[in-house]
Coordinates of C-alpha atoms in Angstrom, one line a residue:
M26 CA 1.5 -14.1 28.2
Y27 CA 1.1 -12.2 24.9
S28 CA -0.3 -9.1 26.5
L29 CA 2.7 -8.9 28.9
L30 CA 5.1 -9.4 26.0
F31 CA 3.3 -6.7 23.9
K32 CA 3.4 -4.2 26.8
S33 CA 7.1 -5.0 27.4
F34 CA 7.9 -4.6 23.7
F35 CA 6.0 -1.3 23.4
R36 CA 8.1 0.2 26.2
T37 CA 11.4 -0.5 24.4
K38 CA 13.2 2.2 22.3
I39 CA 13.6 -0.2 19.4
F40 CA 9.7 -0.3 19.0
L41 CA 9.5 3.5 18.8
V42 CA 12.5 3.9 16.5
S43 CA 11.3 1.1 14.2
L44 CA 7.7 2.5 14.1
V45 CA 8.9 6.0 13.2
L46 CA 11.5 4.8 10.7
L47 CA 9.2 2.4 8.8
M48 CA 6.2 4.7 8.8
S49 CA 8.0 7.9 7.9
V50 CA 10.2 6.3 5.1
G51 CA 7.2 4.2 3.9
V52 CA 4.9 7.3 3.6
I53 CA 7.7 9.3 1.9
S54 CA 8.1 6.4 -0.6
I55 CA 4.4 6.4 -1.3
F56 CA 4.5 10.2 -2.1
I57 CA 7.5 9.7 -4.2
G58 CA 5.5 7.2 -6.2
K59 CA 2.7 9.8 -6.3
Q60 CA 5.1 12.4 -7.8
Y61 CA 6.2 9.8 -10.3
L62 CA 2.6 9.3 -11.5
V63 CA 2.0 13.1 -11.6
K64 CA 5.2 13.4 -13.8
Q65 CA 3.8 10.8 -16.1
E66 CA 0.5 12.6 -16.5
K67 CA 2.2 15.9 -17.2
T68 CA 4.5 14.4 -19.7
I69 CA 1.6 12.7 -21.6
A70 CA -0.5 15.9 -21.5
A71 CA 2.5 18.0 -22.8
A72 CA 3.1 15.4 -25.6
Q73 CA -0.6 15.7 -26.6
V74 CA -0.4 19.5 -26.8
F75 CA 2.9 19.4 -28.7
Q76 CA 1.6 16.9 -31.3
E77 CA -1.5 19.0 -32.0
E78 CA 0.5 22.3 -32.3
S79 CA 3.2 20.6 -34.4
I80 CA 0.6 19.3 -36.9
K81 CA -1.1 22.7 -37.2
K82 CA 2.3 24.6 -37.6
N83 CA 3.7 22.2 -40.2
I84 CA 0.5 22.1 -42.2
E85 CA 0.9 25.9 -42.6
Y86 CA 4.3 25.5 -44.3
H87 CA 3.9 22.1 -46.2
S88 CA 0.2 21.7 -46.9
E89 CA 0.7 21.1 -50.6
D90 CA 3.3 18.3 -50.2
L91 CA 2.1 15.5 -48.0
G92 CA 5.3 13.6 -48.3
L93 CA 7.4 16.5 -47.1
L94 CA 4.9 17.3 -44.3
L95 CA 5.1 13.7 -43.0
Y96 CA 8.9 13.9 -43.1
Y97 CA 8.6 16.3 -40.2
L98 CA 5.5 15.3 -38.3
R99 CA 5.8 13.0 -35.2
F100 CA 3.1 10.8 -33.8
T101 CA 3.1 9.6 -30.2
L102 CA 2.5 6.2 -28.7
A103 CA 2.4 6.2 -24.9
K104 CA 2.3 3.5 -22.2
K105 CA -1.0 3.9 -20.5
P106 CA -0.2 5.1 -17.0
E107 CA -0.9 2.5 -14.3
N108 CA -1.1 3.7 -10.7
I109 CA 0.3 0.3 -9.4
S110 CA 3.6 1.2 -11.1
A111 CA 4.2 3.7 -8.3
I112 CA 4.8 0.9 -5.8
S113 CA 7.7 -0.4 -7.7
I114 CA 9.1 2.0 -10.3
G115 CA 11.7 -0.5 -11.5
Q116 CA 13.3 0.3 -14.9
S117 CA 10.6 2.7 -16.0
D118 CA 12.8 5.6 -14.9
V119 CA 15.3 4.8 -17.7
N120 CA 12.9 3.4 -20.3
P121 CA 10.8 6.0 -22.0
L122 CA 7.1 6.3 -21.1
L123 CA 6.3 7.5 -24.6
Q124 CA 7.8 7.6 -28.1
A125 CA 7.2 10.2 -30.7
V126 CA 8.1 8.9 -34.2
T127 CA 7.9 10.0 -37.8
I128 CA 6.9 7.6 -40.6
R129 CA 10.6 7.4 -41.6
G130 CA 12.9 4.5 -40.5
L131 CA 11.9 3.3 -37.0
E132 CA 15.2 1.8 -35.8
G133 CA 16.9 5.2 -35.8
Q134 CA 14.1 6.5 -33.4
K135 CA 13.2 3.4 -31.3
Y136 CA 15.8 3.9 -28.6
D137 CA 15.6 7.6 -28.2
T138 CA 15.0 8.5 -24.5
D139 CA 15.2 11.5 -22.2
F140 CA 18.3 12.3 -20.3
E141 CA 18.0 11.7 -16.6
N142 CA 20.0 12.7 -13.5
P143 CA 22.9 10.2 -13.4
S144 CA 23.0 10.5 -9.6
L145 CA 19.3 9.5 -9.4
L146 CA 19.8 6.6 -11.7
M147 CA 22.7 5.3 -9.6
S148 CA 20.8 5.5 -6.3
G149 CA 17.5 4.3 -7.7
N150 CA 14.0 5.4 -6.6
L151 CA 12.9 5.3 -3.0
D152 CA 9.6 3.6 -3.9
L153 CA 7.6 1.4 -1.6
G154 CA 9.2 -1.7 -3.2
F155 CA 12.6 -0.4 -2.2
V156 CA 11.5 0.1 1.4
I157 CA 10.1 -3.5 1.6
I158 CA 13.1 -5.1 -0.1
Y159 CA 15.9 -3.3 1.8
L160 CA 14.6 -1.6 4.9
F161 CA 12.1 -4.1 6.4
P162 CA 14.7 -6.8 6.7
L163 CA 17.1 -4.5 8.5
V164 CA 14.4 -3.5 11.0
L165 CA 13.6 -7.2 11.6
I166 CA 17.3 -7.9 12.2
A167 CA 17.6 -4.9 14.6
M168 CA 14.6 -6.1 16.7
T169 CA 15.3 -9.8 16.9
F170 CA 19.1 -10.5 16.7
N171 CA 19.5 -10.4 20.5
L172 CA 16.2 -11.8 21.8
Y173 CA 17.9 -14.7 23.5
S174 CA 21.6 -13.6 23.7
E175 CA 20.8 -10.4 25.5
E176 CA 19.0 -12.2 28.3
K177 CA 21.8 -14.7 28.5
E178 CA 24.5 -12.1 28.5
L179 CA 22.7 -10.0 31.2
G180 CA 22.2 -13.1 33.3
T181 CA 18.3 -12.8 33.3
W182 CA 17.6 -15.8 31.2
R183 CA 17.7 -18.2 34.2
I184 CA 15.1 -16.2 36.0
L185 CA 12.9 -16.0 32.9
A186 CA 13.3 -19.7 32.2
A187 CA 12.4 -20.5 35.8
Q188 CA 9.1 -18.5 35.5
T189 CA 7.9 -20.3 32.3
S190 CA 7.2 -24.0 31.6
G191 CA 8.3 -23.9 28.0
K192 CA 11.5 -21.9 27.3
A193 CA 11.4 -22.5 23.5
G194 CA 7.7 -21.4 23.5
F195 CA 8.5 -18.3 25.5
L196 CA 11.3 -17.3 23.0
F197 CA 9.0 -18.0 20.1
K198 CA 6.2 -15.8 21.5
K199 CA 8.7 -13.1 22.2
M200 CA 9.8 -13.1 18.6
A201 CA 6.3 -13.5 17.3
V202 CA 5.3 -10.2 18.9
R203 CA 8.1 -8.3 17.0
I204 CA 7.3 -10.0 13.7
L205 CA 3.6 -9.3 14.1
F206 CA 4.4 -5.6 14.6
V207 CA 6.4 -5.5 11.4
F208 CA 3.5 -7.2 9.5
V209 CA 1.0 -4.7 10.9
V210 CA 3.2 -1.8 9.6
L211 CA 3.6 -3.5 6.2
I212 CA -0.1 -4.0 5.9
V213 CA -0.9 -0.4 6.9
L214 CA 1.6 0.9 4.3
M215 CA 0.2 -1.3 1.5
F216 CA -3.4 -0.2 2.1
L217 CA -2.2 3.4 2.6
A218 CA -0.5 3.2 -0.8
S219 CA -3.6 1.8 -2.4
T220 CA -5.6 4.8 -1.1
I221 CA -3.1 7.6 -1.8
L222 CA -2.1 6.2 -5.2
Q223 CA -5.7 5.1 -6.1
I224 CA -4.7 1.6 -6.9
S225 CA -7.6 -0.7 -7.8
M226 CA -7.8 -4.0 -5.8
S227 CA -6.8 -6.0 -8.9
A228 CA -5.1 -9.4 -9.0
N229 CA -1.8 -7.6 -9.4
F230 CA -2.2 -5.6 -6.3
W231 CA -3.0 -8.7 -4.2
A232 CA -0.1 -10.5 -5.8
I233 CA 2.2 -7.7 -4.7
F234 CA 0.6 -7.7 -1.3
L235 CA 1.1 -11.4 -0.8
Q236 CA 4.6 -11.4 -2.3
S237 CA 5.6 -8.6 0.2
I238 CA 4.1 -10.6 3.1
L239 CA 6.0 -13.7 2.1
Y240 CA 9.2 -11.7 1.7
V241 CA 9.0 -10.3 5.2
L242 CA 8.0 -13.8 6.5
F243 CA 11.2 -15.2 4.8
W244 CA 13.3 -12.7 6.7
S245 CA 11.4 -13.4 9.9
A246 CA 12.2 -17.1 9.5
L247 CA 15.9 -16.3 8.8
C248 CA 16.1 -14.2 12.0
F249 CA 14.3 -17.0 13.9
W250 CA 16.8 -19.5 12.7
M251 CA 19.7 -17.3 13.7
V252 CA 18.3 -16.8 17.2
S253 CA 17.8 -20.6 17.5
L254 CA 21.5 -21.2 17.1
L255 CA 21.8 -19.6 20.6
K256 CA 24.9 -17.6 19.7
S257 CA 26.1 -14.3 21.1
S258 CA 24.6 -11.0 20.1
S259 CA 27.6 -9.9 18.2
F260 CA 27.7 -13.1 16.2
N261 CA 24.0 -12.8 15.4
A262 CA 24.2 -9.2 14.3
L263 CA 27.3 -9.8 12.1
A264 CA 25.9 -12.9 10.6
L265 CA 22.5 -11.4 9.8
I266 CA 23.9 -8.2 8.3
S267 CA 26.3 -10.3 6.2
I268 CA 23.4 -12.4 4.9
W269 CA 21.5 -9.2 4.2
V270 CA 24.5 -7.9 2.1
V271 CA 24.9 -11.2 0.3
L272 CA 21.2 -11.6 -0.6
T273 CA 20.3 -8.0 -1.4
I274 CA 23.6 -6.7 -3.0
L275 CA 26.2 -9.3 -3.7
I276 CA 24.2 -12.1 -5.4
P277 CA 22.1 -9.8 -7.5
A278 CA 25.4 -8.0 -8.6
L279 CA 27.1 -11.3 -9.5
V280 CA 24.0 -12.6 -11.4
N281 CA 23.8 -9.3 -13.3
N282 CA 27.5 -9.4 -14.1
Y283 CA 27.1 -13.0 -15.3
V284 CA 24.2 -12.5 -17.6
M285 CA 25.7 -9.3 -19.1
N286 CA 28.9 -11.1 -20.0
T287 CA 27.3 -14.3 -21.1
Y288 CA 24.5 -12.7 -23.2
Q289 CA 26.2 -9.7 -24.6
V290 CA 23.6 -7.5 -26.2
P291 CA 24.5 -5.4 -29.3
E292 CA 24.3 -1.7 -28.6
A293 CA 21.1 0.0 -29.6
L294 CA 23.5 2.4 -31.4
D295 CA 24.5 -0.5 -33.7
A296 CA 20.9 -0.9 -34.9
M297 CA 20.6 2.9 -35.4
V298 CA 23.8 3.0 -37.4
E299 CA 22.9 0.0 -39.5
Q300 CA 19.5 1.6 -40.2
R301 CA 21.1 4.8 -41.4
D302 CA 23.8 3.1 -43.4
G303 CA 21.1 0.8 -45.0
Y304 CA 19.2 3.9 -45.9
H305 CA 22.0 6.2 -47.1
E306 CA 23.7 3.6 -49.3
K307 CA 20.5 3.3 -51.3
W308 CA 21.1 6.8 -52.7
D309 CA 24.0 5.5 -54.7
M310 CA 22.3 2.3 -55.9
E311 CA 19.9 1.6 -58.7
K312 CA 16.3 2.4 -57.7
D313 CA 15.2 -1.1 -58.6
I314 CA 17.3 -2.5 -55.8
T315 CA 15.3 -0.5 -53.3
M316 CA 11.9 -0.9 -54.9
N317 CA 12.3 -4.7 -55.3
G318 CA 12.7 -5.1 -51.5
F319 CA 9.9 -2.6 -50.7
I320 CA 7.4 -4.0 -53.2
G321 CA 8.2 -7.5 -52.1
A322 CA 7.1 -6.5 -48.6
Y323 CA 4.1 -4.4 -49.8
P324 CA 2.9 -5.7 -53.2
Q325 CA -0.1 -3.4 -53.0
Y326 CA 2.1 -0.5 -54.1
I327 CA 3.4 -2.2 -57.3
N328 CA 1.4 0.0 -59.6
Y329 CA 3.0 3.2 -58.6
D330 CA 5.6 4.7 -60.9
V331 CA 9.2 5.2 -59.8
P332 CA 10.8 7.7 -62.2
E333 CA 14.5 7.1 -62.7
D334 CA 15.4 10.7 -63.5
K335 CA 13.9 12.5 -60.5
F336 CA 13.0 12.2 -56.9
S337 CA 9.9 10.4 -55.8
W338 CA 8.4 9.8 -52.4
I339 CA 7.7 6.1 -52.9
W340 CA 11.4 5.6 -53.6
Y341 CA 12.4 7.8 -50.6
Y342 CA 10.1 6.0 -48.1
G343 CA 11.1 2.7 -49.7
M344 CA 14.7 3.5 -48.8
Q345 CA 13.7 4.3 -45.2
Y346 CA 11.9 0.9 -45.0
M347 CA 15.0 -0.9 -46.4
G348 CA 17.1 0.8 -43.9
D349 CA 15.0 -0.7 -41.1
M350 CA 15.4 -4.1 -42.8
A351 CA 19.1 -3.7 -42.8
A352 CA 19.0 -3.3 -39.0
K353 CA 16.3 -5.9 -38.4
E354 CA 18.7 -8.8 -37.6
T355 CA 20.6 -6.7 -35.0
S356 CA 17.4 -5.5 -33.4
E357 CA 16.0 -9.0 -33.1
E358 CA 19.3 -10.3 -31.7
M359 CA 19.2 -7.5 -29.1
T360 CA 15.7 -8.4 -28.1
E361 CA 16.5 -12.1 -27.9
K362 CA 19.6 -11.5 -25.7
I363 CA 17.6 -9.3 -23.4
M364 CA 14.9 -12.0 -23.0
L365 CA 17.6 -14.6 -22.3
R366 CA 19.1 -12.3 -19.6
N367 CA 15.7 -12.0 -18.0
T368 CA 15.0 -15.7 -18.2
V369 CA 18.3 -16.6 -16.5
S370 CA 17.8 -14.0 -13.8
E371 CA 14.3 -15.3 -13.1
N372 CA 15.5 -18.8 -12.8
V373 CA 18.3 -17.9 -10.4
A374 CA 15.8 -15.8 -8.4
L375 CA 13.7 -18.8 -7.7
F376 CA 16.4 -19.7 -5.1
V377 CA 17.2 -16.2 -4.0
P378 CA 14.1 -14.6 -2.3
T379 CA 15.4 -11.1 -2.5
M380 CA 15.9 -11.2 -6.2
H381 CA 12.6 -13.1 -6.6
A382 CA 10.7 -10.4 -4.7
Q383 CA 12.3 -7.5 -6.6
L384 CA 11.7 -9.1 -10.1
S385 CA 8.2 -10.1 -9.1
L386 CA 7.3 -6.6 -7.9
N387 CA 8.6 -5.0 -11.1
N388 CA 6.8 -7.5 -13.2
L389 CA 3.5 -7.1 -11.4
A390 CA 3.8 -3.3 -11.5
G391 CA 4.6 -3.4 -15.3
T392 CA 8.0 -1.7 -14.8
D393 CA 10.3 -4.5 -15.8
M394 CA 12.3 -4.8 -19.0
V395 CA 9.9 -7.4 -20.5
S396 CA 7.1 -4.8 -20.2
H397 CA 9.3 -2.3 -22.0
L398 CA 10.0 -4.8 -24.8
G399 CA 6.3 -5.3 -25.2
F400 CA 5.9 -1.5 -25.6
L401 CA 8.6 -1.5 -28.3
N402 CA 6.8 -4.3 -30.1
A403 CA 3.6 -2.3 -29.9
L404 CA 5.6 0.7 -31.2
T405 CA 6.7 -1.3 -34.3
E406 CA 3.1 -2.2 -35.0
F407 CA 2.0 1.4 -34.4
H408 CA 4.7 2.7 -36.8
E409 CA 3.7 0.2 -39.6
K410 CA 0.0 1.0 -39.3
L411 CA 0.9 4.7 -39.4
R412 CA 3.0 4.3 -42.5
L413 CA 0.5 2.2 -44.4
G414 CA -2.3 4.7 -43.5
F415 CA -0.3 7.5 -45.2
Y416 CA 1.5 5.8 -48.1
D417 CA -1.4 5.8 -50.6
K418 CA -2.0 9.5 -50.1
I419 CA 1.7 10.3 -50.3
F420 CA 2.3 8.3 -53.4
R421 CA -0.7 9.8 -55.1
E422 CA 0.7 13.3 -54.3
K423 CA -2.3 14.3 -52.2
S424 CA -2.3 17.5 -50.1
A425 CA -2.6 17.8 -46.4
S426 CA -6.4 18.3 -46.7
A427 CA -6.8 14.7 -47.8
V428 CA -6.0 13.6 -44.2
D429 CA -8.4 13.8 -41.2
W430 CA -5.9 15.1 -38.7
T431 CA -8.3 14.9 -35.8
K432 CA -7.8 11.2 -35.8
H433 CA -4.1 11.6 -35.2
D434 CA -4.0 12.3 -31.5
I435 CA -1.8 10.6 -29.0
K436 CA -2.3 6.8 -28.9
F437 CA -2.0 4.6 -25.9
Y438 CA -0.5 1.1 -25.3
Q439 CA -2.2 -1.0 -22.6
A440 CA 0.2 -3.5 -21.2
E441 CA -1.0 -7.0 -20.1
H442 CA 0.5 -8.4 -17.0
T443 CA 0.2 -12.1 -16.7
F444 CA 1.7 -14.2 -13.9
S445 CA 1.5 -17.6 -12.3
W446 CA 0.4 -17.7 -8.7
L447 CA 2.4 -20.9 -8.1
K448 CA 5.6 -19.5 -9.6
L449 CA 5.1 -16.2 -7.7
L450 CA 4.5 -17.6 -4.2
L451 CA 5.9 -21.1 -4.0
P452 CA 9.7 -20.5 -4.2
T453 CA 9.7 -18.0 -1.2
L454 CA 7.2 -20.0 0.7
F455 CA 9.2 -23.2 0.4
I456 CA 12.5 -21.7 1.5
T457 CA 10.7 -19.9 4.4
L458 CA 9.2 -23.2 5.6
V459 CA 12.5 -25.0 5.4
I460 CA 14.3 -22.4 7.4
G461 CA 11.5 -22.1 9.9
V462 CA 11.4 -25.9 10.5
I463 CA 15.2 -26.0 11.0
G464 CA 14.9 -23.1 13.5
G465 CA 12.2 -24.9 15.4
F466 CA 14.3 -28.0 15.7
N467 CA 17.3 -25.9 17.0
L468 CA 15.1 -24.5 19.7
K469 CA 14.7 -27.9 21.2
K470 CA 18.2 -27.5 22.6
L471 CA 16.9 -25.1 25.2

C-alpha cells in the first residue's frame, strides 16, 4: 500500500514544486547564515587590527600622560562567534556583536551600535529558522488540504473506498506519505546546515533539531485535523491559511504590542543623557561631592590627593563614575522591564507553538534579547576591571611605558545557553497530541 502511495505522490506536481522550493530556499538560507558568520569574523578581525593600531598611534602623541591617553583609547569586548547562531540569527542583527569602550562613563557608550539597512531589518533574515517557522507549514498546507475533498469533489472517493477495507486508514496513510516527505527534507536541511556551518553536535543543536521536528509535527497534526472535518477544498485551504496567519503573524504581533505597552522600557537615550548630565554637573560642584561618592565605592583610592585649585585625573574619572551612578537606576529599570517582556512572551508562547518555536530557536542559538543582556552585563564587568587596572597608574601620573599593552588585545565573552528539555518540548508535544487525537476521532465518521 505504502509503495503505491509513494509512487502516486512522486508523480504529482506538488511533490516536485515542494521539493524544489524547500531545498532551494533551505540551502539559500544556510548560505545566508554562512555569510552572517563570515561577516562576524571579519568584523572581529577588523576590530582587533583597529585596537592595536589605535594604541600605537595614540601612544605616539600622549605617551607622557596616561590619563589623557586612556581618555582616547578604546578596548573591545566581543561575543565569541558561535556557528549555531547562523541557524536562527534572531535579534543579533540589531544588537552589536562587539563593543569598543573607553574607561570613561559606560552608560554613554553601552547602547552604541552600527547602523543597519532599515529595509533588511523590516523583512528580517532569511535564515533556516525563518524557513522552518514560516515556509514548512505552508508547504504542508499545500500538500494536504485537499487529500479527501479533492477525491470527493472529483467523484473518485467511492471507487477508492470500495477498493480498501479501512477508509480512515487509507486517508491516514495517504497523509503520512506527504508528512514523511516533509520530515525527510527537514532532516536533510538540518544536517546539511551542520556540515556547511560546521556546527558541533552539541545539546543545543539536538534541541533545535527536535524542536523543529516537533514544530513540523504540530502543523502536520493541524492539517490532519482539518482534513478529518471532511469539508470542501476551499474551506480547508481558507481555514488553514487563516490559522497560519493568526499563529505566525497576528498573535505574535498582539503579544508584542501588549508587552511593549504594559512594560514600557525607558529609552536607552535616557540613560545616556542621565550619565552625561550626572557627569557634567559635577564640574560646577565642590570636588568633595564627587570624591565622597567615588571613594565610597572604591576606598582603596582614599590616599590620593585631590587638589582644589587644579585639574586632577582622579577627580575627572571620579566624575565619570558618578555619571554612571546617576544613570544606574534607569539602566536597571530598563533591564528589568526587558526581562519582564521576555518572561511574559515565553509564558504566552507555551500555548502558541509558532511563538514557542521561534523563541526557542533564538534562545538555543544565543541570538535572543536575554543573551544580549548577558553580554551587556559582561561588558559592565569588563569595563570595571579595565578601569581598576588603570586607575593606580593614572593617579600616580605614570607614563604609557608603565603599561604592558600586549595584554590589551580584544577580549571575548562566551555566552552560556541553559535550557530545560521539559519546557522546550512538552508544550508543543502536548498540543500536537491533543489535535492529533481529535483528528483521529473525527476520521471515524468515514
